[in-house]
Amino acid sequence: IVLRDGPQGCWVSDAHGSQLIAGFKVQAIDSNGAGDAHCGVMIAALSAGHAAPEAAKRANAAAALAVTRRGPATSPKADEVDRLIQKTRI
């Protein structure tokens, strides 16, 4: 189970318990499309074999990048997500 928590990140729960996966600090411009970016990247990362916490970190990065852009079609590309994760190292 994944529960998004805005800028704070998201909670991931499984048979082993729950944990908060921290969000990324960005200057938000428009939150339109952030949830879509989060869900899409979460599903893609899980499908690629990432464990839930790592998939959630990627999803949080995608949502953070999405809110820095105007409009609903703001999902970042995988390389943008990778760069934000490398830059922030959370």
mmCIF file of C-alpha atoms in Angstrom, residues 6-64:
data_model
loop_
_atom_site.group_PDB
_atom_site.id
_atom_site.type_symbol
_atom_site.label_atom_id
_atom_site.label_comp_id
_atom_site.label_asym_id
_atom_site.label_seq_id
_atom_site.Cartn_x
_atom_site.Cartn_y
_atom_site.Cartn_z
ATOM 1 C CA GLY A 6 2.436 15.693 -0.476
ATOM 2 C CA PRO A 7 5.840 17.336 -0.042
ATOM 3 C CA GLN A 8 6.617 15.056 2.909
ATOM 4 C CA GLY A 9 6.849 12.061 0.541
ATOM 5 C CA CYS A 10 4.798 8.890 0.885
ATOM 6 C CA TRP A 11 4.164 6.006 3.233
ATOM 7 C CA VAL A 12 4.853 2.472 2.023
ATOM 8 C CA SER A 13 3.252 -0.427 3.891
ATOM 9 C CA ASP A 14 3.717 -4.147 3.390
ATOM 10 C CA ALA A 15 3.720 -7.312 5.491
ATOM 11 C CA HIS A 16 6.851 -6.075 7.290
ATOM 12 C CA GLY A 17 5.444 -2.718 8.419
ATOM 13 C CA SER A 18 5.182 0.891 7.266
ATOM 14 C CA GLN A 19 7.799 3.516 6.556
ATOM 15 C CA LEU A 20 7.852 7.106 5.396
ATOM 16 C CA ILE A 21 9.859 7.610 2.221
ATOM 17 C CA ALA A 22 10.984 11.241 2.346
ATOM 18 C CA GLY A 23 10.023 13.721 -0.338
ATOM 19 C CA PHE A 24 12.339 16.051 -2.234
ATOM 20 C CA LYS A 25 12.510 19.771 -1.464
ATOM 21 C CA VAL A 26 11.683 21.817 -4.561
ATOM 22 C CA GLN A 27 10.058 25.139 -5.364
ATOM 23 C CA ALA A 28 6.535 24.089 -6.359
ATOM 24 C CA ILE A 29 4.880 25.998 -9.194
ATOM 25 C CA ASP A 30 1.856 23.842 -10.063
ATOM 26 C CA SER A 31 0.744 20.602 -8.397
ATOM 27 C CA ASN A 32 -1.363 19.589 -11.396
ATOM 28 C CA GLY A 33 -0.079 16.203 -12.583
ATOM 29 C CA ALA A 34 2.046 15.357 -9.535
ATOM 30 C CA GLY A 35 -0.120 12.401 -8.545
ATOM 31 C CA ASP A 36 -0.093 11.020 -12.072
ATOM 32 C CA ALA A 37 3.701 11.301 -12.203
ATOM 33 C CA HIS A 38 4.004 9.611 -8.807
ATOM 34 C CA CYS A 39 1.706 6.711 -9.680
ATOM 35 C CA GLY A 40 3.212 6.171 -13.118
ATOM 36 C CA VAL A 41 6.795 6.086 -11.899
ATOM 37 C CA MET A 42 5.887 3.935 -8.880
ATOM 38 C CA ILE A 43 4.285 1.319 -11.133
ATOM 39 C CA ALA A 44 7.117 1.488 -13.673
ATOM 40 C CA ALA A 45 9.764 1.077 -10.966
ATOM 41 C CA LEU A 46 7.965 -1.868 -9.363
ATOM 42 C CA SER A 47 7.552 -3.462 -12.796
ATOM 43 C CA ALA A 48 11.286 -3.024 -13.402
ATOM 44 C CA GLY A 49 12.028 -5.008 -10.242
ATOM 45 C CA HIS A 50 12.744 -2.239 -7.724
ATOM 46 C CA ALA A 51 11.750 -2.922 -4.120
ATOM 47 C CA ALA A 52 8.843 -0.821 -2.861
ATOM 48 C CA PRO A 53 10.964 1.711 -0.887
ATOM 49 C CA GLU A 54 13.258 2.362 -3.876
ATOM 50 C CA ALA A 55 10.266 2.589 -6.224
ATOM 51 C CA ALA A 56 8.657 5.083 -3.843
ATOM 52 C CA LYS A 57 11.833 7.187 -3.764
ATOM 53 C CA ARG A 58 11.798 7.314 -7.575
ATOM 54 C CA ALA A 59 8.082 8.174 -7.529
ATOM 55 C CA ASN A 60 8.670 10.966 -4.997
ATOM 56 C CA ALA A 61 11.425 12.385 -7.203
ATOM 57 C CA ALA A 62 9.130 12.301 -10.238
ATOM 58 C CA ALA A 63 6.337 14.072 -8.364
ATOM 59 C CA ALA A 64 8.786 16.684 -7.071
#
